[in-house]
XYZ file of C-alpha atoms in Angstrom:
316
model
C 10.900 20.072 -18.541
C 7.299 18.913 -18.119
C 8.544 15.336 -17.982
C 11.070 16.113 -15.248
C 8.458 17.910 -13.127
C 6.189 14.889 -13.412
C 9.163 12.694 -12.607
C 9.766 14.597 -9.373
C 6.123 14.221 -8.356
C 6.241 10.460 -9.000
C 9.375 10.107 -6.901
C 8.405 12.206 -3.922
C 4.635 11.933 -3.623
C 2.795 8.827 -2.457
C 0.020 7.924 -4.883
C -3.454 8.668 -3.556
C -2.377 11.477 -1.219
C -2.563 15.192 -1.895
C 0.809 16.758 -2.754
C 2.353 19.091 -0.221
C 4.115 22.357 -0.889
C 7.399 20.582 -0.214
C 6.676 18.003 -2.931
C 7.045 20.769 -5.498
C 9.131 23.525 -3.954
C 11.704 22.118 -1.517
C 15.239 22.054 -2.889
C 16.674 18.525 -2.915
C 20.344 17.594 -3.122
C 20.614 15.719 -6.420
C 23.389 13.191 -7.026
C 23.985 12.212 -10.670
C 27.046 10.072 -11.561
C 26.964 11.362 -15.136
C 28.020 14.423 -17.119
C 26.996 17.974 -16.349
C 25.639 18.471 -19.844
C 25.569 17.118 -23.366
C 23.531 16.857 -26.534
C 21.541 13.694 -25.750
C 18.545 13.465 -23.451
C 20.373 11.305 -20.889
C 23.339 13.679 -20.741
C 20.903 16.564 -20.226
C 19.566 15.040 -17.000
C 21.700 17.291 -14.830
C 20.625 20.415 -16.728
C 16.933 19.762 -16.150
C 17.280 18.282 -12.651
C 19.143 21.423 -11.596
C 16.027 23.454 -12.403
C 13.364 21.071 -11.078
C 15.017 19.352 -8.086
C 17.571 22.006 -7.081
C 15.561 25.085 -8.131
C 18.592 26.494 -9.909
C 20.944 26.221 -6.915
C 24.288 24.786 -8.071
C 25.148 23.907 -4.471
C 22.425 21.249 -4.606
C 23.583 19.633 -7.857
C 26.351 17.016 -7.615
C 27.663 15.489 -10.865
C 30.538 13.078 -11.419
C 31.901 14.784 -14.533
C 31.704 18.558 -14.546
C 31.892 18.869 -18.334
C 29.933 17.968 -21.473
C 29.695 14.445 -22.819
C 31.748 14.183 -26.006
C 29.546 14.709 -29.062
C 32.302 13.161 -31.181
C 32.049 9.885 -29.291
C 28.254 9.921 -29.423
C 28.412 10.551 -33.188
C 30.656 7.533 -33.655
C 28.416 5.404 -31.432
C 25.397 6.319 -33.560
C 27.251 5.559 -36.800
C 28.363 2.162 -35.498
C 24.865 1.185 -34.368
C 23.440 2.204 -37.746
C 26.122 0.202 -39.558
C 25.559 -2.819 -37.313
C 21.855 -2.747 -38.173
C 22.851 -2.991 -41.847
C 25.244 -5.839 -41.097
C 28.627 -4.179 -41.711
C 30.613 -1.957 -39.336
C 33.791 -2.100 -41.423
C 32.627 0.710 -43.675
C 32.326 3.377 -40.993
C 34.669 6.214 -41.887
C 36.300 7.828 -38.858
C 37.361 11.482 -39.282
C 40.992 12.325 -38.565
C 39.940 14.774 -35.866
C 38.321 11.910 -33.944
C 41.334 9.652 -34.390
C 43.484 12.468 -33.004
C 41.413 12.434 -29.804
C 41.616 8.680 -29.400
C 43.977 8.659 -26.411
C 41.921 11.292 -24.607
C 38.624 9.500 -25.194
C 40.075 6.088 -24.340
C 41.429 7.376 -21.022
C 38.082 8.972 -20.190
C 36.157 5.791 -20.998
C 38.532 3.531 -19.026
C 38.564 5.648 -15.877
C 34.861 6.572 -15.801
C 33.462 3.547 -13.847
C 35.887 3.898 -10.933
C 35.420 7.673 -10.918
C 31.645 7.276 -10.664
C 31.947 4.987 -7.647
C 34.460 7.284 -5.938
C 32.205 10.260 -6.633
C 29.070 8.691 -5.100
C 31.014 7.468 -2.084
C 32.495 10.928 -1.481
C 29.206 12.801 -1.894
C 27.369 10.304 0.330
C 29.669 11.272 3.181
C 29.441 15.004 2.435
C 25.632 14.923 2.416
C 25.217 12.692 5.446
C 21.876 13.316 7.153
C 20.491 15.452 4.319
C 17.635 14.647 1.971
C 19.084 13.410 -1.322
C 17.830 12.187 -4.680
C 20.480 9.727 -5.939
C 20.353 8.452 -9.507
C 22.606 5.599 -10.651
C 22.901 1.966 -11.689
C 22.073 -0.901 -9.355
C 25.553 -2.538 -9.554
C 27.246 0.761 -8.748
C 25.024 1.385 -5.733
C 25.592 -2.189 -4.532
C 29.377 -1.939 -4.794
C 29.376 1.295 -2.797
C 26.955 -0.101 -0.196
C 28.928 -3.327 0.242
C 32.149 -1.463 1.014
C 30.435 1.119 3.186
C 28.550 -1.411 5.309
C 31.770 -3.392 5.812
C 33.251 -0.209 7.293
C 30.282 0.288 9.612
C 28.648 3.062 7.581
C 24.858 3.046 7.224
C 21.872 5.375 6.981
C 23.931 7.984 5.145
C 21.099 10.142 3.802
C 18.305 11.867 5.704
C 14.545 11.134 5.837
C 12.676 11.362 2.553
C 15.731 10.513 0.467
C 15.151 8.819 -2.883
C 17.344 6.076 -4.326
C 16.798 5.295 -7.983
C 18.784 2.445 -9.499
C 18.291 0.365 -12.608
C 20.201 -0.156 -15.823
C 20.444 -3.942 -15.447
C 23.188 -5.782 -13.591
C 25.845 -5.299 -16.300
C 26.982 -8.909 -16.074
C 27.435 -8.787 -12.290
C 25.940 -11.486 -10.088
C 24.359 -9.650 -7.160
C 23.276 -11.352 -3.916
C 19.576 -11.766 -3.201
C 19.685 -9.019 -0.573
C 21.569 -6.475 -2.697
C 18.669 -3.990 -2.732
C 18.266 -4.124 1.059
C 22.016 -3.573 1.454
C 21.714 -0.424 -0.666
C 18.784 0.804 1.414
C 20.653 0.099 4.668
C 23.703 2.040 3.510
C 22.021 5.038 1.904
C 19.084 5.244 4.317
C 16.295 5.336 1.724
C 12.944 3.609 2.279
C 12.922 1.693 -1.014
C 14.830 1.278 -4.247
C 13.032 2.667 -7.274
C 13.765 2.063 -10.930
C 12.642 4.077 -13.920
C 11.449 3.238 -17.408
C 11.287 5.550 -20.385
C 13.101 6.534 -23.557
C 14.359 9.632 -25.316
C 11.617 9.456 -27.953
C 8.841 9.927 -25.377
C 7.906 12.669 -22.935
C 6.444 10.151 -20.509
C 8.787 8.520 -18.015
C 7.661 6.385 -15.122
C 9.076 4.831 -11.964
C 8.113 1.652 -10.158
C 5.035 1.845 -7.975
C 4.841 0.351 -4.486
C 4.270 -3.072 -6.082
C 7.200 -2.781 -8.514
C 5.054 -2.191 -11.600
C 5.568 0.533 -14.194
C 2.529 2.684 -15.002
C 2.752 4.974 -18.014
C 1.024 8.352 -17.877
C -2.737 8.132 -18.608
C -2.391 9.811 -22.008
C 0.127 7.251 -23.308
C -1.329 4.354 -25.312
C 0.507 1.040 -24.898
C 0.651 -1.737 -27.480
C 2.202 -5.185 -27.154
C 3.350 -6.499 -30.534
C 3.990 -10.072 -31.578
C 7.753 -10.541 -31.919
C 7.436 -12.438 -35.195
C 4.611 -10.672 -37.017
C 4.721 -7.219 -35.449
C 0.937 -7.257 -35.097
C -0.735 -5.965 -31.900
C -1.707 -8.615 -29.372
C -5.120 -8.579 -27.632
C -5.605 -6.085 -24.819
C -6.822 -8.825 -22.478
C -5.257 -11.468 -20.283
C -1.506 -11.706 -19.718
C 0.394 -10.683 -22.847
C 4.135 -10.605 -23.512
C 5.762 -9.068 -26.568
C 7.506 -6.039 -28.036
C 6.532 -2.744 -26.407
C 5.143 0.059 -28.557
C 3.782 3.401 -27.381
C 1.919 6.420 -28.677
C 2.591 9.647 -26.776
C 0.427 12.525 -28.122
C 2.393 15.103 -26.104
C 5.585 14.496 -28.090
C 5.451 17.342 -30.615
C 8.985 17.190 -32.006
C 8.266 14.127 -34.142
C 5.509 11.570 -34.621
C 4.558 10.319 -31.162
C 4.458 6.636 -32.056
C 7.435 4.448 -31.183
C 8.223 0.747 -31.513
C 10.864 -0.190 -28.950
C 13.500 -2.871 -28.593
C 11.983 -3.971 -25.266
C 9.935 -7.037 -24.415
C 7.337 -6.317 -21.737
C 4.522 -8.194 -19.998
C 1.128 -6.757 -19.005
C -1.797 -8.393 -17.225
C -4.615 -6.391 -18.797
C -7.350 -7.864 -16.607
C -5.866 -7.543 -13.116
C -5.747 -4.061 -11.524
C -2.551 -3.164 -9.689
C -2.992 -3.092 -5.881
C -1.325 0.342 -5.775
C -4.560 1.930 -6.996
C -3.363 3.290 -10.329
C -5.754 2.412 -13.132
C -3.332 2.503 -16.066
C -1.915 -0.853 -17.292
C 0.741 -2.321 -15.006
C 3.936 -3.250 -16.843
C 5.675 -6.038 -14.949
C 9.251 -5.304 -13.786
C 10.935 -8.015 -15.886
C 11.729 -5.982 -19.009
C 14.136 -7.635 -21.450
C 15.887 -6.484 -24.608
C 14.570 -8.275 -27.683
C 18.122 -8.375 -29.035
C 19.232 -10.469 -26.051
C 16.326 -12.851 -26.554
C 17.073 -13.219 -30.258
C 20.830 -13.575 -30.034
C 21.649 -9.985 -30.937
C 19.580 -9.924 -34.139
C 17.147 -7.145 -33.224
C 17.464 -4.088 -35.464
C 16.088 -1.637 -32.913
C 18.802 -0.274 -30.635
C 20.046 2.926 -29.059
C 23.306 4.836 -29.445
C 22.816 6.958 -26.322
C 23.932 4.275 -23.868
C 27.194 3.516 -22.029
C 27.460 0.195 -23.884
C 27.192 1.966 -27.221
C 29.863 4.434 -26.141
C 32.125 1.557 -25.091
C 31.621 -0.068 -28.495
C 32.554 3.210 -30.149
C 35.762 3.366 -28.124
C 36.594 -0.253 -28.972
C 36.166 0.501 -32.662
C 38.218 3.688 -32.398
C 41.121 1.931 -30.669
C 41.259 -0.727 -33.381
C 42.933 1.722 -35.755
C 46.725 1.733 -36.048
C 48.117 5.265 -35.862
């Protein structure tokens, strides 16, 4: 909950200015093209955002899927990722109860992308002129904006609205002006993206200069991809991201990620924040090494899709 409160402050308050009462207490319509609940941190977004952004008012929370994310599918996704790290996914035993739900899960997985787009498009019209916090992927926002602008729709949301994309381009080739098209359609001032992970309490969004700044209490390390040793905290350094978050009390607060990041340790960010500025070009080490990286995550749409692909390979 502390993380989500800090997240709201980062989104709504301009750095260097005193927060207003509205920054903390105004209810904001929150649009999340995900599940209403679940047992992973990402599927719990709606649960926490309802309290922090909507102040408990269900009329301000808008989710694409008004049910829990399947724990069965997430379990299979985790098992497959663990097996892949060991080099063999053929030995994953699938319980009969999960095989029995194959058709249901396959239908849900196939229809989800189109349902998300239809959901955002519908809610954008319903909330026209109102302040909205919209969370989604960049390709999804672009597809909605492209169709909407072609129909003469623009400036859908009211002043102070927040548009947060990200998630990569999912193999889509977007035009150079895709972000501006999204801003024109939704009516937000700028497109933000977030960076964080389930193993940390600290999550950050891009500053006015498109850098990521971790919270002051988080220690950042850049590790050499080959040796795993920390690189110097000077000059421009690129390598595997590692963090230590002392506020994470569920487990040890140190984490080595599967992300490659770049930091210029010697050049302060023009935004005024004094914490290290992580440059926006964050890449997966696995993509750079041809899929060989052993650090991955099961709580992602791609992992869920892989789980469904594995499940549908069985002959019933």
